[in-house]
Structure formats: C-alpha cells, structure tokens
Amino acid sequence: MTNKEILQIAMEQSALDINCNAEDFLCEGPVIVKSGVGPKARKYYKEPIACNLVSYGNNIVASVRDEYREIVGEYLEKFEFYHCFETPNLHWLNERMQPLGQKVCFMAEYYLPDVEKLRALPCGYELRMLEQADFRNLYQPEWGNALCEDRKELDVLGIGAYDGEKLVGLAGCSADCEAMWQIGVDVLPAYRRQGVASALTSGLAMKILERGRVPFYCSAWSNIRSVRNAVKSGFIPAWVEMTVKPESVVEELNHKFSEEQFIQPRVCAGVTNSEPQTRI
C-alpha cells in the first residue's frame, strides 16, 4: 500500500464512523452531517454522542445531533478549524453545550504509518509473534494498553519482547474495523528507554500491512512519550477528533478514573477518540 492509499482508507473509515462522505474531509470549509454511528463504524464508538468533530487537516467535519446543529455550526464558523480542538476556544462550545446537559469529552490524535519510513527497528530482546490464543493469560494491568479485556475477541495479533522467558514488552492490535487495526503497546518500567516500544510498534505495523490491513495509532496530544514512540516507529499525524457527550458520562468517567489507575487508551486506546479504548 502507498501512503496515499492508506490515507484514503482511513478517510473512508472515518466516513463510516461519523455518517459522512470521505470527500467531505477534503473540502475547504466545515461540513456538518447528521449524527449517527453506523454498523461499520469502529467498535469503540458508542452512543450517546452529541457531536463528533473530525479533521484531517483541511477542515472540520462535524457529525451532530439535530438539536445541537445551530450551536456547533456557529462554533465552526467562529474559529479557525484547528483552533476548535484547543483551549481557550473549546470553552466557548463547552459553555453552550453544558446547559443542555452535554460536555466536551474525548480528544485524541491519530497516526498512520509512513510506508517510506516504516521499517522493523532493532530490539535487544527476543521478539515473538503472538496470535489470539496466546493472549489468554496476558489480560493483566501491565498489558492494559496492548490488550483490552473488555473486547478480547478483537485482539487479533501481537508481538512480545522476551528477556529469557519473561515477557517485558507487548504490542497488540485490535480489529476495530474491517480495514484498520489499532496498535497499543506496553513495556515494563525496568525495560523502558531501550527502544523496546518502537521495535514492537514498528514490527507489528509491518505485520498488519502484510495482512492487508492499515495499522493506526492513537495518542493524547499531551502524552509526549506515546507521541515520540509513534514518530520513532514510522508513524505520522493523520487526523484528530473531539467528541461531546452527556455530562453524566463525563462525570462517570471522572469518578471512575479518580478511583482506579487510569492507563491511557491505546492512546490511548485511546482510546481514546471519540471513544477511547479503555486501555487508556
């Protein structure tokens, strides 16, 4: 696959995710479509979603429920499209949505492989390919980014780094949709800063491409360690998303994360995204 083909596949999938056309992401100005999570959307998208803003760097395509269309439309006209994903401008949207019981929720940046730079990076430890059956005993907190216990059936392929017989790093991918598999990676603390994460991420990305799927990677923009791993592994920024969800959902997430250790969604997983995978 070429970079152009990979980007086209990603835009086509995003179109399935938010009920628009792939060409909408290439328009000069904002595009607003009726909100809806289709049957072929990525598995982590879950209703209710008041609106989802997606940009591939040209404009914003907003998938919006009818009752919020006027507010979101004004927001998109008021600010330059890339400023709609950051403070202080997003406060404008949040302040108008909150009286309606909605709040800005998930924000994430997504990466695609640059096939001209992607290559298998070296690792100082033995690397082993893992299939779904090999994950059975690996649904543990230390592998919470690489694997997702809530959706075990989607974890289809992985690479492990081994120090002898000890698993010290793991990259896994989930079949979040037919054409694209999302990568998540974990490395035990004592084995970090040795190039393990990038070796796992790049190696798994190449295996995914060999199977005819597009690997993608998600990170919170502020997760510098994750972003550095993406870039080192041969990935480049491709699109960003921001979702607005019911205030009750936001409060529930904040309450949950205040009581538990919160691991960034494959971001992330991260997930997050419109709906980060909670490996976060």
Short mmCIF file of N, CA and C in Angstrom, two decimals, residues 7-123:
data_model
loop_
_atom_site.label_atom_id
_atom_site.label_comp_id
_atom_site.label_asym_id
_atom_site.label_seq_id
_atom_site.Cartn_x
_atom_site.Cartn_y
_atom_site.Cartn_z
N LEU A 7 -4.08 6.70 3.46
CA LEU A 7 -4.87 7.85 3.87
C LEU A 7 -6.30 7.75 3.36
N GLN A 8 -6.47 7.30 2.15
CA GLN A 8 -7.81 7.16 1.59
C GLN A 8 -8.63 6.14 2.38
N ILE A 9 -8.01 5.03 2.74
CA ILE A 9 -8.71 4.02 3.55
C ILE A 9 -9.12 4.60 4.89
N ALA A 10 -8.23 5.39 5.50
CA ALA A 10 -8.54 5.99 6.80
C ALA A 10 -9.72 6.96 6.67
N MET A 11 -9.74 7.80 5.64
CA MET A 11 -10.84 8.74 5.46
C MET A 11 -12.15 8.01 5.17
N GLU A 12 -12.08 6.94 4.41
CA GLU A 12 -13.29 6.16 4.14
C GLU A 12 -13.83 5.53 5.42
N GLN A 13 -12.93 5.08 6.29
CA GLN A 13 -13.39 4.52 7.55
C GLN A 13 -13.97 5.60 8.45
N SER A 14 -13.32 6.76 8.52
CA SER A 14 -13.87 7.86 9.31
C SER A 14 -15.25 8.26 8.81
N ALA A 15 -15.45 8.18 7.50
CA ALA A 15 -16.76 8.49 6.94
C ALA A 15 -17.80 7.50 7.44
N LEU A 16 -17.42 6.23 7.54
CA LEU A 16 -18.33 5.23 8.09
C LEU A 16 -18.59 5.47 9.57
N ASP A 17 -17.56 5.99 10.25
CA ASP A 17 -17.68 6.23 11.69
C ASP A 17 -18.68 7.33 12.01
N ILE A 18 -18.69 8.40 11.19
CA ILE A 18 -19.47 9.58 11.58
C ILE A 18 -20.55 9.96 10.57
N ASN A 19 -20.86 9.04 9.65
CA ASN A 19 -22.01 9.24 8.76
C ASN A 19 -21.80 10.37 7.76
N CYS A 20 -20.62 10.39 7.12
CA CYS A 20 -20.36 11.41 6.09
C CYS A 20 -19.74 10.73 4.87
N ASN A 21 -19.25 11.52 3.93
CA ASN A 21 -18.53 11.01 2.77
C ASN A 21 -17.04 11.29 2.95
N ALA A 22 -16.20 10.41 2.44
CA ALA A 22 -14.76 10.61 2.57
C ALA A 22 -14.31 11.93 1.96
N GLU A 23 -14.97 12.34 0.89
CA GLU A 23 -14.60 13.59 0.23
C GLU A 23 -14.85 14.81 1.11
N ASP A 24 -15.71 14.67 2.10
CA ASP A 24 -16.02 15.80 2.99
C ASP A 24 -14.78 16.29 3.73
N PHE A 25 -13.83 15.39 3.98
CA PHE A 25 -12.62 15.76 4.72
C PHE A 25 -11.66 16.61 3.89
N LEU A 26 -11.93 16.73 2.60
CA LEU A 26 -11.06 17.49 1.71
C LEU A 26 -11.67 18.82 1.31
N CYS A 27 -12.83 19.15 1.85
CA CYS A 27 -13.50 20.40 1.50
C CYS A 27 -12.74 21.59 2.09
N GLU A 28 -13.00 22.75 1.54
CA GLU A 28 -12.35 23.97 2.02
C GLU A 28 -12.93 24.46 3.34
N GLY A 29 -14.23 24.31 3.49
CA GLY A 29 -14.89 24.80 4.69
C GLY A 29 -15.50 23.67 5.51
N PRO A 30 -16.09 24.00 6.67
CA PRO A 30 -16.67 22.99 7.54
C PRO A 30 -17.85 22.27 6.89
N VAL A 31 -18.03 21.03 7.25
CA VAL A 31 -19.14 20.21 6.78
C VAL A 31 -19.87 19.66 8.00
N ILE A 32 -21.19 19.81 8.02
CA ILE A 32 -21.99 19.28 9.12
C ILE A 32 -22.92 18.21 8.59
N VAL A 33 -22.91 17.05 9.25
CA VAL A 33 -23.77 15.95 8.85
C VAL A 33 -24.57 15.49 10.07
N LYS A 34 -25.60 14.74 9.82
CA LYS A 34 -26.45 14.23 10.89
C LYS A 34 -25.72 13.13 11.65
N SER A 35 -25.74 13.22 12.96
CA SER A 35 -25.03 12.26 13.81
C SER A 35 -25.58 10.86 13.64
N GLY A 36 -24.68 9.90 13.67
CA GLY A 36 -25.10 8.51 13.62
C GLY A 36 -23.90 7.59 13.58
N VAL A 37 -23.93 6.54 14.41
CA VAL A 37 -22.87 5.54 14.43
C VAL A 37 -23.35 4.37 13.58
N GLY A 38 -22.73 4.19 12.43
CA GLY A 38 -23.16 3.17 11.50
C GLY A 38 -22.69 1.78 11.88
N PRO A 39 -23.23 0.76 11.23
CA PRO A 39 -22.87 -0.63 11.56
C PRO A 39 -21.42 -0.98 11.26
N LYS A 40 -20.76 -0.22 10.39
CA LYS A 40 -19.38 -0.49 10.05
C LYS A 40 -18.41 0.47 10.73
N ALA A 41 -18.90 1.22 11.71
CA ALA A 41 -18.04 2.14 12.46
C ALA A 41 -17.07 1.34 13.33
N ARG A 42 -15.99 1.99 13.74
CA ARG A 42 -15.05 1.36 14.66
C ARG A 42 -15.79 0.93 15.92
N LYS A 43 -15.36 -0.20 16.47
CA LYS A 43 -16.10 -0.84 17.56
C LYS A 43 -16.17 0.00 18.82
N TYR A 44 -15.22 0.93 19.01
CA TYR A 44 -15.23 1.68 20.26
C TYR A 44 -16.16 2.89 20.24
N TYR A 45 -16.77 3.20 19.10
CA TYR A 45 -17.74 4.29 19.07
C TYR A 45 -19.03 3.83 19.73
N LYS A 46 -19.50 4.61 20.69
CA LYS A 46 -20.70 4.24 21.43
C LYS A 46 -21.60 5.45 21.59
N GLU A 47 -22.87 5.24 21.36
CA GLU A 47 -23.84 6.28 21.68
C GLU A 47 -24.00 6.35 23.19
N PRO A 48 -24.42 7.47 23.75
CA PRO A 48 -24.82 8.68 23.04
C PRO A 48 -23.64 9.59 22.72
N ILE A 49 -23.68 10.18 21.53
CA ILE A 49 -22.70 11.17 21.11
C ILE A 49 -23.46 12.39 20.62
N ALA A 50 -23.29 13.52 21.28
CA ALA A 50 -23.97 14.74 20.86
C ALA A 50 -23.35 15.27 19.57
N CYS A 51 -22.03 15.28 19.52
CA CYS A 51 -21.34 15.65 18.28
C CYS A 51 -19.93 15.10 18.30
N ASN A 52 -19.40 14.91 17.12
CA ASN A 52 -18.03 14.45 16.95
C ASN A 52 -17.39 15.30 15.88
N LEU A 53 -16.30 15.97 16.22
CA LEU A 53 -15.57 16.80 15.28
C LEU A 53 -14.34 16.06 14.80
N VAL A 54 -14.17 15.95 13.49
CA VAL A 54 -13.05 15.21 12.92
C VAL A 54 -12.36 16.08 11.88
N SER A 55 -11.02 16.12 11.93
CA SER A 55 -10.26 16.90 10.96
C SER A 55 -9.06 16.11 10.47
N TYR A 56 -8.90 16.09 9.15
CA TYR A 56 -7.71 15.53 8.52
C TYR A 56 -6.76 16.63 8.08
N GLY A 57 -6.95 17.84 8.61
CA GLY A 57 -6.03 18.92 8.35
C GLY A 57 -6.48 19.93 7.32
N ASN A 58 -7.64 19.71 6.71
CA ASN A 58 -8.17 20.66 5.72
C ASN A 58 -9.33 21.47 6.27
N ASN A 59 -10.17 20.82 7.06
CA ASN A 59 -11.38 21.44 7.58
C ASN A 59 -11.84 20.61 8.77
N ILE A 60 -13.06 20.85 9.20
CA ILE A 60 -13.70 20.00 10.21
C ILE A 60 -14.96 19.43 9.60
N VAL A 61 -15.15 18.14 9.78
CA VAL A 61 -16.43 17.50 9.50
C VAL A 61 -17.06 17.20 10.85
N ALA A 62 -18.24 17.74 11.06
CA ALA A 62 -18.93 17.61 12.34
C ALA A 62 -20.16 16.72 12.18
N SER A 63 -20.18 15.64 12.92
CA SER A 63 -21.35 14.76 12.97
C SER A 63 -22.15 15.16 14.20
N VAL A 64 -23.35 15.71 13.99
CA VAL A 64 -24.05 16.42 15.06
C VAL A 64 -25.52 15.99 15.14
N ARG A 65 -26.01 15.84 16.34
CA ARG A 65 -27.44 15.61 16.52
C ARG A 65 -28.19 16.90 16.20
N ASP A 66 -29.40 16.75 15.68
CA ASP A 66 -30.14 17.90 15.17
C ASP A 66 -30.28 19.03 16.19
N GLU A 67 -30.52 18.68 17.45
CA GLU A 67 -30.79 19.71 18.45
C GLU A 67 -29.56 20.57 18.78
N TYR A 68 -28.38 20.13 18.37
CA TYR A 68 -27.16 20.89 18.65
C TYR A 68 -26.53 21.49 17.39
N ARG A 69 -27.19 21.34 16.28
CA ARG A 69 -26.61 21.74 14.99
C ARG A 69 -26.32 23.24 14.94
N GLU A 70 -27.22 24.06 15.47
CA GLU A 70 -27.03 25.51 15.40
C GLU A 70 -25.81 25.94 16.21
N ILE A 71 -25.66 25.39 17.42
CA ILE A 71 -24.53 25.75 18.27
C ILE A 71 -23.22 25.33 17.63
N VAL A 72 -23.15 24.10 17.17
CA VAL A 72 -21.92 23.59 16.57
C VAL A 72 -21.60 24.34 15.29
N GLY A 73 -22.63 24.66 14.49
CA GLY A 73 -22.40 25.41 13.27
C GLY A 73 -21.80 26.78 13.56
N GLU A 74 -22.30 27.45 14.60
CA GLU A 74 -21.75 28.75 14.97
C GLU A 74 -20.31 28.62 15.43
N TYR A 75 -20.04 27.56 16.17
CA TYR A 75 -18.68 27.31 16.66
C TYR A 75 -17.70 27.15 15.50
N LEU A 76 -18.09 26.38 14.52
CA LEU A 76 -17.21 26.12 13.38
C LEU A 76 -16.98 27.36 12.53
N GLU A 77 -17.95 28.24 12.49
CA GLU A 77 -17.81 29.48 11.73
C GLU A 77 -16.99 30.51 12.48
N LYS A 78 -17.03 30.41 13.80
CA LYS A 78 -16.43 31.45 14.65
C LYS A 78 -14.91 31.32 14.72
N PHE A 79 -14.38 30.10 14.72
CA PHE A 79 -12.96 29.88 14.96
C PHE A 79 -12.30 29.15 13.78
N GLU A 80 -11.02 29.42 13.60
CA GLU A 80 -10.23 28.67 12.63
C GLU A 80 -10.32 27.19 12.99
N PHE A 81 -10.43 26.32 11.99
CA PHE A 81 -10.79 24.93 12.29
C PHE A 81 -9.84 24.24 13.26
N TYR A 82 -8.53 24.51 13.14
CA TYR A 82 -7.61 23.81 14.03
C TYR A 82 -7.66 24.34 15.45
N HIS A 83 -8.17 25.58 15.64
CA HIS A 83 -8.33 26.10 17.00
C HIS A 83 -9.56 25.53 17.70
N CYS A 84 -10.44 24.87 16.97
CA CYS A 84 -11.63 24.29 17.58
C CYS A 84 -11.30 23.11 18.48
N PHE A 85 -10.06 22.61 18.38
CA PHE A 85 -9.66 21.45 19.18
C PHE A 85 -8.80 21.84 20.38
N GLU A 86 -8.79 23.12 20.73
CA GLU A 86 -7.91 23.53 21.82
C GLU A 86 -8.54 24.65 22.64
N THR A 87 -7.99 24.83 23.83
CA THR A 87 -8.38 25.97 24.64
C THR A 87 -7.67 27.20 24.10
N PRO A 88 -8.23 28.40 24.32
CA PRO A 88 -9.45 28.65 25.07
C PRO A 88 -10.73 28.47 24.27
N ASN A 89 -10.62 28.23 22.97
CA ASN A 89 -11.83 28.24 22.14
C ASN A 89 -12.83 27.15 22.47
N LEU A 90 -12.36 25.96 22.83
CA LEU A 90 -13.32 24.90 23.08
C LEU A 90 -14.19 25.19 24.30
N HIS A 91 -13.74 26.13 25.17
CA HIS A 91 -14.59 26.53 26.28
C HIS A 91 -15.88 27.18 25.76
N TRP A 92 -15.78 27.87 24.64
CA TRP A 92 -16.96 28.50 24.04
C TRP A 92 -18.02 27.43 23.75
N LEU A 93 -17.59 26.33 23.16
CA LEU A 93 -18.51 25.24 22.85
C LEU A 93 -19.01 24.58 24.12
N ASN A 94 -18.11 24.32 25.05
CA ASN A 94 -18.50 23.62 26.27
C ASN A 94 -19.51 24.43 27.08
N GLU A 95 -19.31 25.75 27.15
CA GLU A 95 -20.22 26.60 27.92
C GLU A 95 -21.62 26.63 27.34
N ARG A 96 -21.75 26.46 26.04
CA ARG A 96 -23.07 26.48 25.40
C ARG A 96 -23.72 25.11 25.39
N MET A 97 -22.92 24.06 25.47
CA MET A 97 -23.47 22.72 25.49
C MET A 97 -23.84 22.26 26.90
N GLN A 98 -23.16 22.79 27.91
CA GLN A 98 -23.40 22.32 29.26
C GLN A 98 -24.82 22.58 29.76
N PRO A 99 -25.43 23.75 29.48
CA PRO A 99 -26.83 23.92 29.92
C PRO A 99 -27.79 22.92 29.28
N LEU A 100 -27.35 22.29 28.20
CA LEU A 100 -28.16 21.28 27.52
C LEU A 100 -27.78 19.87 27.97
N GLY A 101 -26.96 19.81 29.02
CA GLY A 101 -26.60 18.51 29.59
C GLY A 101 -25.46 17.80 28.87
N GLN A 102 -24.66 18.54 28.09
CA GLN A 102 -23.57 17.95 27.32
C GLN A 102 -22.24 18.62 27.66
N LYS A 103 -21.14 17.87 27.51
CA LYS A 103 -19.80 18.41 27.75
C LYS A 103 -18.80 17.82 26.76
N VAL A 104 -17.75 18.61 26.49
CA VAL A 104 -16.64 18.06 25.72
C VAL A 104 -16.07 16.88 26.49
N CYS A 105 -15.84 15.78 25.79
CA CYS A 105 -15.41 14.55 26.46
C CYS A 105 -14.05 14.09 25.95
N PHE A 106 -14.04 13.28 24.90
CA PHE A 106 -12.79 12.71 24.42
C PHE A 106 -12.12 13.57 23.36
N MET A 107 -10.79 13.64 23.44
CA MET A 107 -9.98 14.30 22.42
C MET A 107 -8.77 13.42 22.17
N ALA A 108 -8.41 13.25 20.90
CA ALA A 108 -7.27 12.40 20.60
C ALA A 108 -6.69 12.72 19.23
N GLU A 109 -5.43 12.35 19.06
CA GLU A 109 -4.75 12.49 17.78
C GLU A 109 -4.42 11.09 17.27
N TYR A 110 -4.62 10.90 15.97
CA TYR A 110 -4.41 9.59 15.36
C TYR A 110 -3.27 9.63 14.36
N TYR A 111 -2.56 8.50 14.26
CA TYR A 111 -1.38 8.40 13.42
C TYR A 111 -1.52 7.24 12.44
N LEU A 112 -0.96 7.43 11.25
CA LEU A 112 -0.90 6.40 10.23
C LEU A 112 0.56 6.15 9.87
N PRO A 113 0.88 4.96 9.38
CA PRO A 113 2.27 4.67 9.02
C PRO A 113 2.69 5.42 7.76
N ASP A 114 3.92 5.86 7.76
CA ASP A 114 4.55 6.40 6.56
C ASP A 114 5.36 5.26 5.96
N VAL A 115 4.86 4.66 4.90
CA VAL A 115 5.50 3.45 4.38
C VAL A 115 6.90 3.73 3.83
N GLU A 116 7.21 5.00 3.59
CA GLU A 116 8.55 5.33 3.12
C GLU A 116 9.57 5.36 4.26
N LYS A 117 9.06 5.41 5.49
CA LYS A 117 9.94 5.44 6.67
C LYS A 117 9.79 4.21 7.55
N LEU A 118 8.67 3.53 7.44
CA LEU A 118 8.40 2.38 8.31
C LEU A 118 9.38 1.25 8.02
N ARG A 119 9.99 0.74 9.07
CA ARG A 119 10.87 -0.42 8.96
C ARG A 119 10.92 -1.10 10.32
N ALA A 120 11.27 -2.35 10.32
CA ALA A 120 11.39 -3.08 11.58
C ALA A 120 12.62 -2.58 12.34
N LEU A 121 12.40 -2.02 13.51
CA LEU A 121 13.51 -1.48 14.30
C LEU A 121 14.12 -2.57 15.19
N PRO A 122 15.41 -2.45 15.49
CA PRO A 122 16.08 -3.48 16.28
C PRO A 122 15.63 -3.47 17.74
N CYS A 123 15.76 -4.62 18.35
CA CYS A 123 15.43 -4.76 19.77
C CYS A 123 16.49 -5.61 20.44
#
